[in-house]
Coordinates of C-alpha atoms and ligand atoms in Angstrom, one line a residue:
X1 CA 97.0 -29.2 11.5
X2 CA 98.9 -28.3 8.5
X3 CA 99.2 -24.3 7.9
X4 CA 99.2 -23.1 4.1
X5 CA 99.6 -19.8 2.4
X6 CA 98.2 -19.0 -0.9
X7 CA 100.5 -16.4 -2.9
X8 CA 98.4 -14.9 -6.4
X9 CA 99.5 -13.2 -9.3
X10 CA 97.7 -12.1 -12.0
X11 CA 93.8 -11.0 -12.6
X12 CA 90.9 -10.9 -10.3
X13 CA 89.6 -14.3 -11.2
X14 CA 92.8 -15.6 -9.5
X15 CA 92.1 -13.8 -6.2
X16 CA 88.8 -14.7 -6.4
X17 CA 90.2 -18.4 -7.2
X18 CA 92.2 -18.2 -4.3
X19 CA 89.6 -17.4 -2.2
X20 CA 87.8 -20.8 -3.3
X21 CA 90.9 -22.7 -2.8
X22 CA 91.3 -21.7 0.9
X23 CA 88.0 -22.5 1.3
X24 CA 88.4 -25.8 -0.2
X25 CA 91.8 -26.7 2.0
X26 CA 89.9 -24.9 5.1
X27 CA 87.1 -27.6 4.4
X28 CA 89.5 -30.4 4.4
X29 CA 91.6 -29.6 8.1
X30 CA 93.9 -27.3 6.7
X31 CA 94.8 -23.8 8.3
X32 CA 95.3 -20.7 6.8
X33 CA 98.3 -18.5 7.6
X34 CA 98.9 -14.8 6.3
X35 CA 102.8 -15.3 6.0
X36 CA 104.5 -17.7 3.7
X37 CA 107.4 -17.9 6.0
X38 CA 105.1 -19.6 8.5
X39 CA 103.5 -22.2 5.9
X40 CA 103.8 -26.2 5.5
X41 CA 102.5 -25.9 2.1
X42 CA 102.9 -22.8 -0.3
X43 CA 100.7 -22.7 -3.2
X44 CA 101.6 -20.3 -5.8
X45 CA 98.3 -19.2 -7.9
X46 CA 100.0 -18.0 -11.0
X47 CA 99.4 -15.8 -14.2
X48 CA 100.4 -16.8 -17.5
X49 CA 98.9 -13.1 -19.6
X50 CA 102.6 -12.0 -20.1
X51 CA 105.6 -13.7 -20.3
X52 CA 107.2 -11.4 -17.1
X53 CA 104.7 -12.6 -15.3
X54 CA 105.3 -15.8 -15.9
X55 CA 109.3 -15.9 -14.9
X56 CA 108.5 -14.2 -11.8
X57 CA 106.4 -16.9 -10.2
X58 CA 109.1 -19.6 -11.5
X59 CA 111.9 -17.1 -10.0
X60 CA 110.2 -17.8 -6.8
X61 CA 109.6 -20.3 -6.7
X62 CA 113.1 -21.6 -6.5
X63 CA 113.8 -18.7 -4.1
X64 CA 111.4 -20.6 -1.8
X65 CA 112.6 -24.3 -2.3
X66 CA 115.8 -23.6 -1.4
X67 CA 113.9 -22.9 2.3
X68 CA 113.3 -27.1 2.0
X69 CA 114.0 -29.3 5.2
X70 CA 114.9 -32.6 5.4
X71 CA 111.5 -33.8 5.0
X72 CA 110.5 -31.6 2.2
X73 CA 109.0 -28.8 4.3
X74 CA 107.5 -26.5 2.9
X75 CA 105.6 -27.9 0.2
X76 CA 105.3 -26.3 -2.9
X77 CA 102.6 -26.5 -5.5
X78 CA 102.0 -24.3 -8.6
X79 CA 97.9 -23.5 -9.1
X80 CA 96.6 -21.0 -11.6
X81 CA 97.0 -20.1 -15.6
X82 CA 100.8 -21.6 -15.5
X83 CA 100.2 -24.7 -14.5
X84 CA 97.3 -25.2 -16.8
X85 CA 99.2 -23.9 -19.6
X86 CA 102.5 -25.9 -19.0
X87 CA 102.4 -27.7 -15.3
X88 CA 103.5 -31.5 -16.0
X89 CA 106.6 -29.8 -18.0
X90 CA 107.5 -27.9 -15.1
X91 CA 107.8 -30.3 -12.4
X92 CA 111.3 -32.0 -14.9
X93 CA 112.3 -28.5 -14.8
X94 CA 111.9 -26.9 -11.3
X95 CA 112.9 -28.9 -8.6
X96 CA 111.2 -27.5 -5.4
X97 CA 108.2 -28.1 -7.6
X98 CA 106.4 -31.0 -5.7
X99 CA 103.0 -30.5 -7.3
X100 CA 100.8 -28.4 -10.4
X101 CA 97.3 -28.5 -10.4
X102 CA 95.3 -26.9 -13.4
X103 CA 92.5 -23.9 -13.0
X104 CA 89.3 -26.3 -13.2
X105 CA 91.0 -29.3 -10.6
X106 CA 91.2 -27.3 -7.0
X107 CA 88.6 -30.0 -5.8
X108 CA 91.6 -32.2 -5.9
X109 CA 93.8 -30.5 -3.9
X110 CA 93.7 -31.7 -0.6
X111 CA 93.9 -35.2 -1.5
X112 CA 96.8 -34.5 -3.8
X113 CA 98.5 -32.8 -1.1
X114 CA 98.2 -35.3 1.1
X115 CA 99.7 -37.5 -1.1
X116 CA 102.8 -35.6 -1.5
X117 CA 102.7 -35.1 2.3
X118 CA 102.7 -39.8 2.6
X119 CA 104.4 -40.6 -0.3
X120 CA 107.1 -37.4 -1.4
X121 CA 106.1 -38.1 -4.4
X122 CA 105.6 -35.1 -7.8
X123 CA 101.4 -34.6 -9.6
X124 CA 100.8 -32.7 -12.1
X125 CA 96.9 -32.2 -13.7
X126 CA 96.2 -29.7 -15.9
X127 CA 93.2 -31.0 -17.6
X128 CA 90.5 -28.9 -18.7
X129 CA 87.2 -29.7 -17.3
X130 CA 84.6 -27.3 -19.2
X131 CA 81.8 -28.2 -16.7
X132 CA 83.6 -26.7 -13.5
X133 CA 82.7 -23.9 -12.0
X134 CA 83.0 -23.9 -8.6
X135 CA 79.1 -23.8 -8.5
X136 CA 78.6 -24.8 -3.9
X137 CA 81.8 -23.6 -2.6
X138 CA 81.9 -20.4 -1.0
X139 CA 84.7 -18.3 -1.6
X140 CA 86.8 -17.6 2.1
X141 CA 87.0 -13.6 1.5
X142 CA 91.1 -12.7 1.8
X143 CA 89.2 -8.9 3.4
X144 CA 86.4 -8.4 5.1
X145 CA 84.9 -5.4 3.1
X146 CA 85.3 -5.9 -0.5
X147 CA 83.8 -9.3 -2.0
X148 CA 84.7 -10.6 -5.5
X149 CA 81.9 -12.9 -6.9
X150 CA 82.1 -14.8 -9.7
X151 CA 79.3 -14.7 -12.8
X152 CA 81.2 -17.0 -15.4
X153 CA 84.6 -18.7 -16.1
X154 CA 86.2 -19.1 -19.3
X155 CA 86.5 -17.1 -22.1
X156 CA 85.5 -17.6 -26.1
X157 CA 86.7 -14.5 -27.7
X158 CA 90.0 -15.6 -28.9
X159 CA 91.5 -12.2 -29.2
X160 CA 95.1 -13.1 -31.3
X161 CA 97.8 -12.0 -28.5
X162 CA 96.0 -13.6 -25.6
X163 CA 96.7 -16.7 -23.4
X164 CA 93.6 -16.5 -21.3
X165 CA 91.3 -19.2 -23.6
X166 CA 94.0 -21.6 -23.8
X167 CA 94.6 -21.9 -19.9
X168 CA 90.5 -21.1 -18.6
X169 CA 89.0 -22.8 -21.1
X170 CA 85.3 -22.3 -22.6
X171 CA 82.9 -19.9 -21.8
X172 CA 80.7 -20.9 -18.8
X173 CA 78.1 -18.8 -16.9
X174 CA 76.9 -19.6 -13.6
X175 CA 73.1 -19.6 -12.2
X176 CA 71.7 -16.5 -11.5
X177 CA 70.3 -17.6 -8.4
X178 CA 73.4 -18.4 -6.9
X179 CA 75.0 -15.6 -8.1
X180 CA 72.6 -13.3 -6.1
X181 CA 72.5 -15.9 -2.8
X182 CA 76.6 -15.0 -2.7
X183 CA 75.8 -11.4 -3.2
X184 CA 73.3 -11.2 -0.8
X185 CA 75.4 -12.9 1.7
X186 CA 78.5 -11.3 1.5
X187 CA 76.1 -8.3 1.6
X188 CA 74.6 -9.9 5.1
X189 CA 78.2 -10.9 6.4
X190 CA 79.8 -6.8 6.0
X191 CA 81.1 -7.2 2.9
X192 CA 78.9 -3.4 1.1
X193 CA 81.3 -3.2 -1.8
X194 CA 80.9 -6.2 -4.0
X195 CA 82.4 -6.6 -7.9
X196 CA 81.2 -9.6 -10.3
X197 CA 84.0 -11.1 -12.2
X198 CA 84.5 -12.5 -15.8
X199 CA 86.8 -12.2 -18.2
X200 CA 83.9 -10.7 -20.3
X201 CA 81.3 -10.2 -18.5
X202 CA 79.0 -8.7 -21.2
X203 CA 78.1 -12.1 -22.5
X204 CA 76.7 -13.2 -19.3
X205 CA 74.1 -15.9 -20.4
X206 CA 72.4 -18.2 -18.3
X207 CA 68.8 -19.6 -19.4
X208 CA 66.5 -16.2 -20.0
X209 CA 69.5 -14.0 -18.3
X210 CA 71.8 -11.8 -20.2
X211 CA 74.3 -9.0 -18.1
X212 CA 71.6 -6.5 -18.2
X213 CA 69.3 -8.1 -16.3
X214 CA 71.4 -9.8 -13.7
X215 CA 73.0 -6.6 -12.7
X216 CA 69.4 -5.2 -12.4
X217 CA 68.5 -8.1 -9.8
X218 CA 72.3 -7.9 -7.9
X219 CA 71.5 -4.2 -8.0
X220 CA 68.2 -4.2 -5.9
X221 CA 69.8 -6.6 -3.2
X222 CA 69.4 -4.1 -0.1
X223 CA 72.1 -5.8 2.4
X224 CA 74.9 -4.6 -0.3
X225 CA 76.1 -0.7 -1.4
X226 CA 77.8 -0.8 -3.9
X227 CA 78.0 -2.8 -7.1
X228 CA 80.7 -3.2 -9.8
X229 CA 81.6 -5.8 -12.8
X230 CA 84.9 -6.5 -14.7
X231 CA 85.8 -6.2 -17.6
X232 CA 83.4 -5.7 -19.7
X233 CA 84.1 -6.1 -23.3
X234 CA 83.6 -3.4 -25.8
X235 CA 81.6 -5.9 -28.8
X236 CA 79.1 -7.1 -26.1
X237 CA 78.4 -3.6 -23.9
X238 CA 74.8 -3.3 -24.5
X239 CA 72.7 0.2 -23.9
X240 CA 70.9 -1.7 -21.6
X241 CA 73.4 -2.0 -19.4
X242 CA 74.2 1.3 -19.9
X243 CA 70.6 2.3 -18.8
X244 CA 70.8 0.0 -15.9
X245 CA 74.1 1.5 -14.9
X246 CA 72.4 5.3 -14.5
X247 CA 69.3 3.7 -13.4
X248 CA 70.1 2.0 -10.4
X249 CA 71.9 3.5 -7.5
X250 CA 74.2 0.9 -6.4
X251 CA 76.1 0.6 -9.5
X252 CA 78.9 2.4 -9.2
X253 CA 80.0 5.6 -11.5
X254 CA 83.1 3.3 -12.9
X255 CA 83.7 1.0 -15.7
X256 CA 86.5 -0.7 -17.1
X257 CA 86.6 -0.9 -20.7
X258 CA 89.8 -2.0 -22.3
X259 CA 90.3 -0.1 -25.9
X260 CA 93.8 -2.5 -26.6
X261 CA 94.5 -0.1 -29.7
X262 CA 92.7 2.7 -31.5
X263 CA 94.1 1.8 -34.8
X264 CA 91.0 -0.1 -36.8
X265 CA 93.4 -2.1 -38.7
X266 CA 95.3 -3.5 -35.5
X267 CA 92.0 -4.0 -34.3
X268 CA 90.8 -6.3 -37.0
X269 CA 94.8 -8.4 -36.6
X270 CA 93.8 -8.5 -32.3
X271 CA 90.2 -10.0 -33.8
X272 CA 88.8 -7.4 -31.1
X273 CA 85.5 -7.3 -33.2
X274 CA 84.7 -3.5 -32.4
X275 CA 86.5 -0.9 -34.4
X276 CA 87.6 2.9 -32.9
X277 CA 84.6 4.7 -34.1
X278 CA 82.4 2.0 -32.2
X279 CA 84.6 2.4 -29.2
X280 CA 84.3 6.0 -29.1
X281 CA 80.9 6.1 -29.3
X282 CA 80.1 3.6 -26.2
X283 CA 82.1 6.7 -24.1
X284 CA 80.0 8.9 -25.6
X285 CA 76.8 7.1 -25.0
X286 CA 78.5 6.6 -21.1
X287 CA 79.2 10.0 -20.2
X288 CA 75.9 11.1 -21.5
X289 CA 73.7 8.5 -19.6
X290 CA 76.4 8.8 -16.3
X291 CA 78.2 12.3 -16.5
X292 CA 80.8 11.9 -13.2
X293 CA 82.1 8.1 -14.9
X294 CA 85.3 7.3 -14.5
X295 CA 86.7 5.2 -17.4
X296 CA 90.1 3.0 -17.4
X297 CA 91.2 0.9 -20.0
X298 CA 94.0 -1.6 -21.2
X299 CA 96.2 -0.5 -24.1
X300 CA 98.5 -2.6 -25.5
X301 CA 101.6 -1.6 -27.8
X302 CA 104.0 -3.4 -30.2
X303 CA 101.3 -5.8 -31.4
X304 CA 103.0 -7.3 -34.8
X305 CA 102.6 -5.2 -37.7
X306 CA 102.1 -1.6 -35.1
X307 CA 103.2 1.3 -37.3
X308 CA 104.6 4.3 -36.1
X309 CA 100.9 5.9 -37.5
X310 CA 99.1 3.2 -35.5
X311 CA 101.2 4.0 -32.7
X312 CA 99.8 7.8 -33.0
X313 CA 96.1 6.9 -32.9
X314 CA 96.5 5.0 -30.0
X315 CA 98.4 7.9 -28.4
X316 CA 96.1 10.2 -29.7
X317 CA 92.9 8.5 -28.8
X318 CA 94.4 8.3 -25.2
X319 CA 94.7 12.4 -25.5
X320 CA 91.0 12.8 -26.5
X321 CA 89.4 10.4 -24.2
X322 CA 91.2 11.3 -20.8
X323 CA 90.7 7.9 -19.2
X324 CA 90.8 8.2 -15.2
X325 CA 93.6 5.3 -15.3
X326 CA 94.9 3.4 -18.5
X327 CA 97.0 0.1 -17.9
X328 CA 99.7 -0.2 -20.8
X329 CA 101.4 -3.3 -21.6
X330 CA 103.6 -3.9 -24.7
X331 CA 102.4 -7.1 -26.3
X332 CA 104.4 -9.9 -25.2
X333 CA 104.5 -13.3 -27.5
X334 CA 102.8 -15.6 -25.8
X335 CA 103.4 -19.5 -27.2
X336 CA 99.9 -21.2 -28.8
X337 CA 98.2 -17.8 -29.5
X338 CA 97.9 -16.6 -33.1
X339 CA 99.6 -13.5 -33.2
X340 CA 103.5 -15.6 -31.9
X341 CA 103.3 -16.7 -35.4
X342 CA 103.0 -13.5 -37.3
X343 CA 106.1 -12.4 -39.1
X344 CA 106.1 -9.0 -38.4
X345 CA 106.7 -9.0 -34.8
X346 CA 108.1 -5.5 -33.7
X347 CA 111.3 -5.0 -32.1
X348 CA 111.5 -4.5 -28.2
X349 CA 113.2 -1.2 -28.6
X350 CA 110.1 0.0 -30.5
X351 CA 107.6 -1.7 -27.8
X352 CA 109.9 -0.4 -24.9
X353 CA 109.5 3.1 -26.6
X354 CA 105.9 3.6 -27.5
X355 CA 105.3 1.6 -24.1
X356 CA 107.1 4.8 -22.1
X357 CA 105.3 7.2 -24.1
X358 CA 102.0 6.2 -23.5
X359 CA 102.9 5.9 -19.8
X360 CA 103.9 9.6 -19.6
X361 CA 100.7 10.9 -21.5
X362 CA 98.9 9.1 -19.2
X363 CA 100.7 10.2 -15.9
X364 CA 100.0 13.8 -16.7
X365 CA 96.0 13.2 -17.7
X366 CA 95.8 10.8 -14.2
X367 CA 97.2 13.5 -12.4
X368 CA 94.9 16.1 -13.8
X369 CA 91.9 13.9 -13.1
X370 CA 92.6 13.8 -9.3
X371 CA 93.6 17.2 -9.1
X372 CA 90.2 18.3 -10.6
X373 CA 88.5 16.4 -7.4
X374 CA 90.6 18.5 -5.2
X375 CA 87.5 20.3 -2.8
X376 CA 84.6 18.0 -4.1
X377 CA 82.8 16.0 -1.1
X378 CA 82.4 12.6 -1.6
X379 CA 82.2 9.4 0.1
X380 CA 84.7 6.8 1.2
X381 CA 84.3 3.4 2.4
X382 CA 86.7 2.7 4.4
X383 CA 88.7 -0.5 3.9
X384 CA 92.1 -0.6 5.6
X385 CA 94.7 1.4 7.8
X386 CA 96.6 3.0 5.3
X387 CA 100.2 1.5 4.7
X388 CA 101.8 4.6 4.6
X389 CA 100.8 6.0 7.9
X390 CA 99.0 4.0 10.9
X391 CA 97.0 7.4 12.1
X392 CA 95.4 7.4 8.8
X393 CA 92.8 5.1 6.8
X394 CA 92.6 4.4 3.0
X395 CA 89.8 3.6 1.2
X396 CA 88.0 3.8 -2.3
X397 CA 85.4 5.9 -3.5
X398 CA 82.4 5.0 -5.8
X399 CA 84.5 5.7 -8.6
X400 CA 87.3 3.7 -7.8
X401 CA 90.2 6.0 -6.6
X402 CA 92.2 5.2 -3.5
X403 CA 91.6 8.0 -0.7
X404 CA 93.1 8.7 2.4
X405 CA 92.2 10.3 5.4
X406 CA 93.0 10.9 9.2
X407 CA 90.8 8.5 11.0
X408 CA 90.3 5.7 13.8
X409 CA 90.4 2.3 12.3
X410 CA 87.1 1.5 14.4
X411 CA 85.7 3.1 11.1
X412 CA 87.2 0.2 8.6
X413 CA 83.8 -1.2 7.0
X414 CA 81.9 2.3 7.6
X415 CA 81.0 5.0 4.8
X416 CA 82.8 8.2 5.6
X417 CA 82.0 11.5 3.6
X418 CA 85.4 12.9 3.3
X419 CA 86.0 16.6 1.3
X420 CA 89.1 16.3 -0.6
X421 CA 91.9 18.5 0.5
X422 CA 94.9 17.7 -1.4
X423 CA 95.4 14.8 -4.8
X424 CA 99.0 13.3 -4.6
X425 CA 100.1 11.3 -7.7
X426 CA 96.9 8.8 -7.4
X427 CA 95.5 9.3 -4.0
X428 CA 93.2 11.0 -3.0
X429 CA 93.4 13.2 0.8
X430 CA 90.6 14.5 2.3
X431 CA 89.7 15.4 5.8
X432 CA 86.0 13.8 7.6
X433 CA 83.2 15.6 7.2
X434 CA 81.7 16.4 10.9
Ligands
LIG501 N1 89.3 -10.3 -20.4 C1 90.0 -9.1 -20.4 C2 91.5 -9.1 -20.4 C3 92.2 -10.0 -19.5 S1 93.9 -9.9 -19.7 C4 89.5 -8.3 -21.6 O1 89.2 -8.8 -22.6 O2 89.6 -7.1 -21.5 C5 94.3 -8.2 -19.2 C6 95.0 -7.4 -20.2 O3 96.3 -7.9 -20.4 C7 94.4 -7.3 -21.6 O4 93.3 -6.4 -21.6 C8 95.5 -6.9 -22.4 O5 95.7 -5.5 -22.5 C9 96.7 -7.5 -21.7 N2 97.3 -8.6 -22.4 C10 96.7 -9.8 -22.7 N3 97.5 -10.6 -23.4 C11 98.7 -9.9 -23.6 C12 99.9 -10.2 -24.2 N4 100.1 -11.3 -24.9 N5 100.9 -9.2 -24.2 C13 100.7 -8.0 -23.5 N6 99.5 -7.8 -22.9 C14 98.5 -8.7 -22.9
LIG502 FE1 91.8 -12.5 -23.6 FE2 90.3 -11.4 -25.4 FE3 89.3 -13.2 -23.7 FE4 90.0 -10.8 -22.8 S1 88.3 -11.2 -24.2 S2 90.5 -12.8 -21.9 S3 91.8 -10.3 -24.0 S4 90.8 -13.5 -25.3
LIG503 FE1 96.5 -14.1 -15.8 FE2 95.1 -16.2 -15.8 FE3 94.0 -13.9 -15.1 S1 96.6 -15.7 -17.3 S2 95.2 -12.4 -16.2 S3 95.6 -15.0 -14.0 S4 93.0 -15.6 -16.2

């Protein structure tokens, strides 16, 4: 039986697509292994959002070929965002490349890989199929306490600097009835923390559905705990899912709601659709309806045409929010997207720049966050023996921040009331609760 491993960059859609894919190859007679150095085939599930991300996959994927025995062992094949965006190009360039295979074509897989396996021979496919989503094949979990499920693939919001609808195609929900079967069944199978995916979830849509009311359905399903979504787009938020989030218990007291840029007129260029004052005012609206939230956002700097004053309402809007946790990217040029062909593309020096100073606000407000938790009670489920130390356990809390405690790892799936003792950088440590 052929082993494979499955390495994945990039967003939660591609773990979650991972997770499909190994149950696909699983299916099929393959095995999987949890080391690559022990793999026949390696399948690299890549990200395409930045450019960096984009070098590193190729950067090892020549690390790994050079590994190559006489009879082509291990095999290599390149899944994910990359290969959809440029895979047939990349088998001319990259050698140890023996196959691609686009995000909507992981039926194929084993028969393509047996292919290569008979005949040494390269594939590439990277067509779009705007029908696939996956719909009967269910997802082989990579842990056995936090399940990812999947509400819709795609994405149709065009937003200038982004890659994401060129390589996932159109927006596609799927039913709501086998949204909640998977829900209810990871539920069933130990899985108590579960987290639908989209790129934008907000525009959920599937016959009489909307978001609102499917997280009001995934939210009554008794066999689960706790109940997430990401990312939810600031245009398509709706109060009702606001109400729905303070309503109903599961839902958890965290949301992730990328601002980009706080400067209207950046806004507008990004085609975001929302402007600051709209922004603002869904935080508002969310820490009146759920007061203990915690928020996190992406912000992006050095979009073309950024002035120094944009810049400053950006930083500045970080300073009045607070967010628990803001990821920061400087805008990379990504090649088929709108913005690559503005002319006034700012200067890496800049981006580097604004990039570090947004990262040191941020540090400092993080910090201050999880200090203010120091001597709360609050409860942890408990998903893994922390890396750091093997007498202690990590885990999350409902509102998304790593804690760590000393603890047994019989406890790894259980809910453990911890108080909080100490905050280091962005970890909690607490102490059980008797
Ligand atoms: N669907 C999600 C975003 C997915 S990409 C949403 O709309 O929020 C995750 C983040 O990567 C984005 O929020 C953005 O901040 C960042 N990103 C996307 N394209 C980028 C680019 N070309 N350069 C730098 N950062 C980018
Ligand atoms: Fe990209 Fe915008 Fe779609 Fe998010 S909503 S995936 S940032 S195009
Ligand atoms: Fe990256 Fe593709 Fe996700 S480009 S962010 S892995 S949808």
């Amino acid at each position: 039986m052929k082993k494979f491993f499955i390495k994945t960059y990039g967003c939660q859609m591609n773990v979650n697509d991972s997770e499909i894919v190994s149950s696909i190859l699983v299916k099929a007679g393959f095995e999987r292994v949890g080391k690559m150095d022990s793999a026949d085939i390696i399948l690299f599930n890549s990200c395409s959002v930045r450019e960096h991300a984009e070098e590193r996959v190729r950067g090892r994927i020549t690390q790994e070929g050079s590994r190559k025995n006489s009879s082509n062992f291990p095999i290599i094949g390149l899944l994910g965002c990359v290969a959809q965006r440029n895979g047939n190009s990349l088998l001319q360039e990259i050698d140890a490349l023996d196959f691609t295979l686009g995000t909507d074509q992981y039926r194929k897989l084993p028969d393509i890989i047996n292919k290569v396996i008979n005949n040494k021979d390269e594939y590439g496919f990277d067509q779009q199929n705007s029908s696939e989503i996956y719909e009967d094949i269910k997802p082989l979990r990579n842990t056995s306490v936090n399940a990812f499920v999947t509400i819709m693939r795609g994405c149709d919001n065009f937003c200038t600097y982004c890659i994401v609808p060129y390589v996932r195609g159109r927006e596609r929900s799927r039913s709501i009835d086998k949204i909640l079967t998977e829900v209810r069944r990871a539920g069933q199978n130990g899985y108590k923390d579960v987290t639908l995916l989209g790129q934008n979830v907000n525009s959920y849509n599937y016959k009489d559905y909307d978001f609102a009311s499917l997280l009001k359905k995934a939210a009554s399903i008794d066999t689960i705990r706790r109940l997430r979504f990401i990312t939810s787009h600031p245009k398509d938020i709706s109060g009702e899912v606001i109400a729905t989030m303070a309503e109903e218990d599961r839902i958890c007291e965290s949301i992730h709601l990328p601002l980009q840029s706080a400067s209207n007129k950046i806004l507008k260029k990004m085609n975001r659709k929302y402007n600051y004052e709209k922004y603002f005012d869904i935080i508002s609206e969310l820490r009146t309806a759920i007061p203990d939230i915690a928020i996190t956002t992406d912000v992006m700097v050095g979009f073309p045409g950024e002035t120094e004053a944009d810049f400053l309402e950006t930083y500045n809007a970080l300073k009045n929010i607070k967010f628990d946790y803001s990821f920061t990217f400087k805008y990379s040029p990504r090649p088929g997207t709108k913005a690559v062909e503005y002319s006034d593309q700012i200067p890496e020096n800049i981006r580097l720049d604004r990039l570090q100073k947004l990262i040191d606000l941020q540090t400092v407000i993080t910090e201050q966050k999880y200090q203010d938790l120091v001597g709360i009670q609050t409860t942890v489920y408990v998903e893994q023996v922390s890396r750091k130390d093997s007498k202690e356990l990590s885990g999350r809390t409902r509102d998304n921040k790593i804690a760590v405690f000393p603890g047994k790892k019989e406890l790894i799936g259980s809910f453990v009331e911890i108080k909080v003792t100490d905050a280091v950088g962005w970890t909690l440590r607490g102490k059980q609760i008797k």
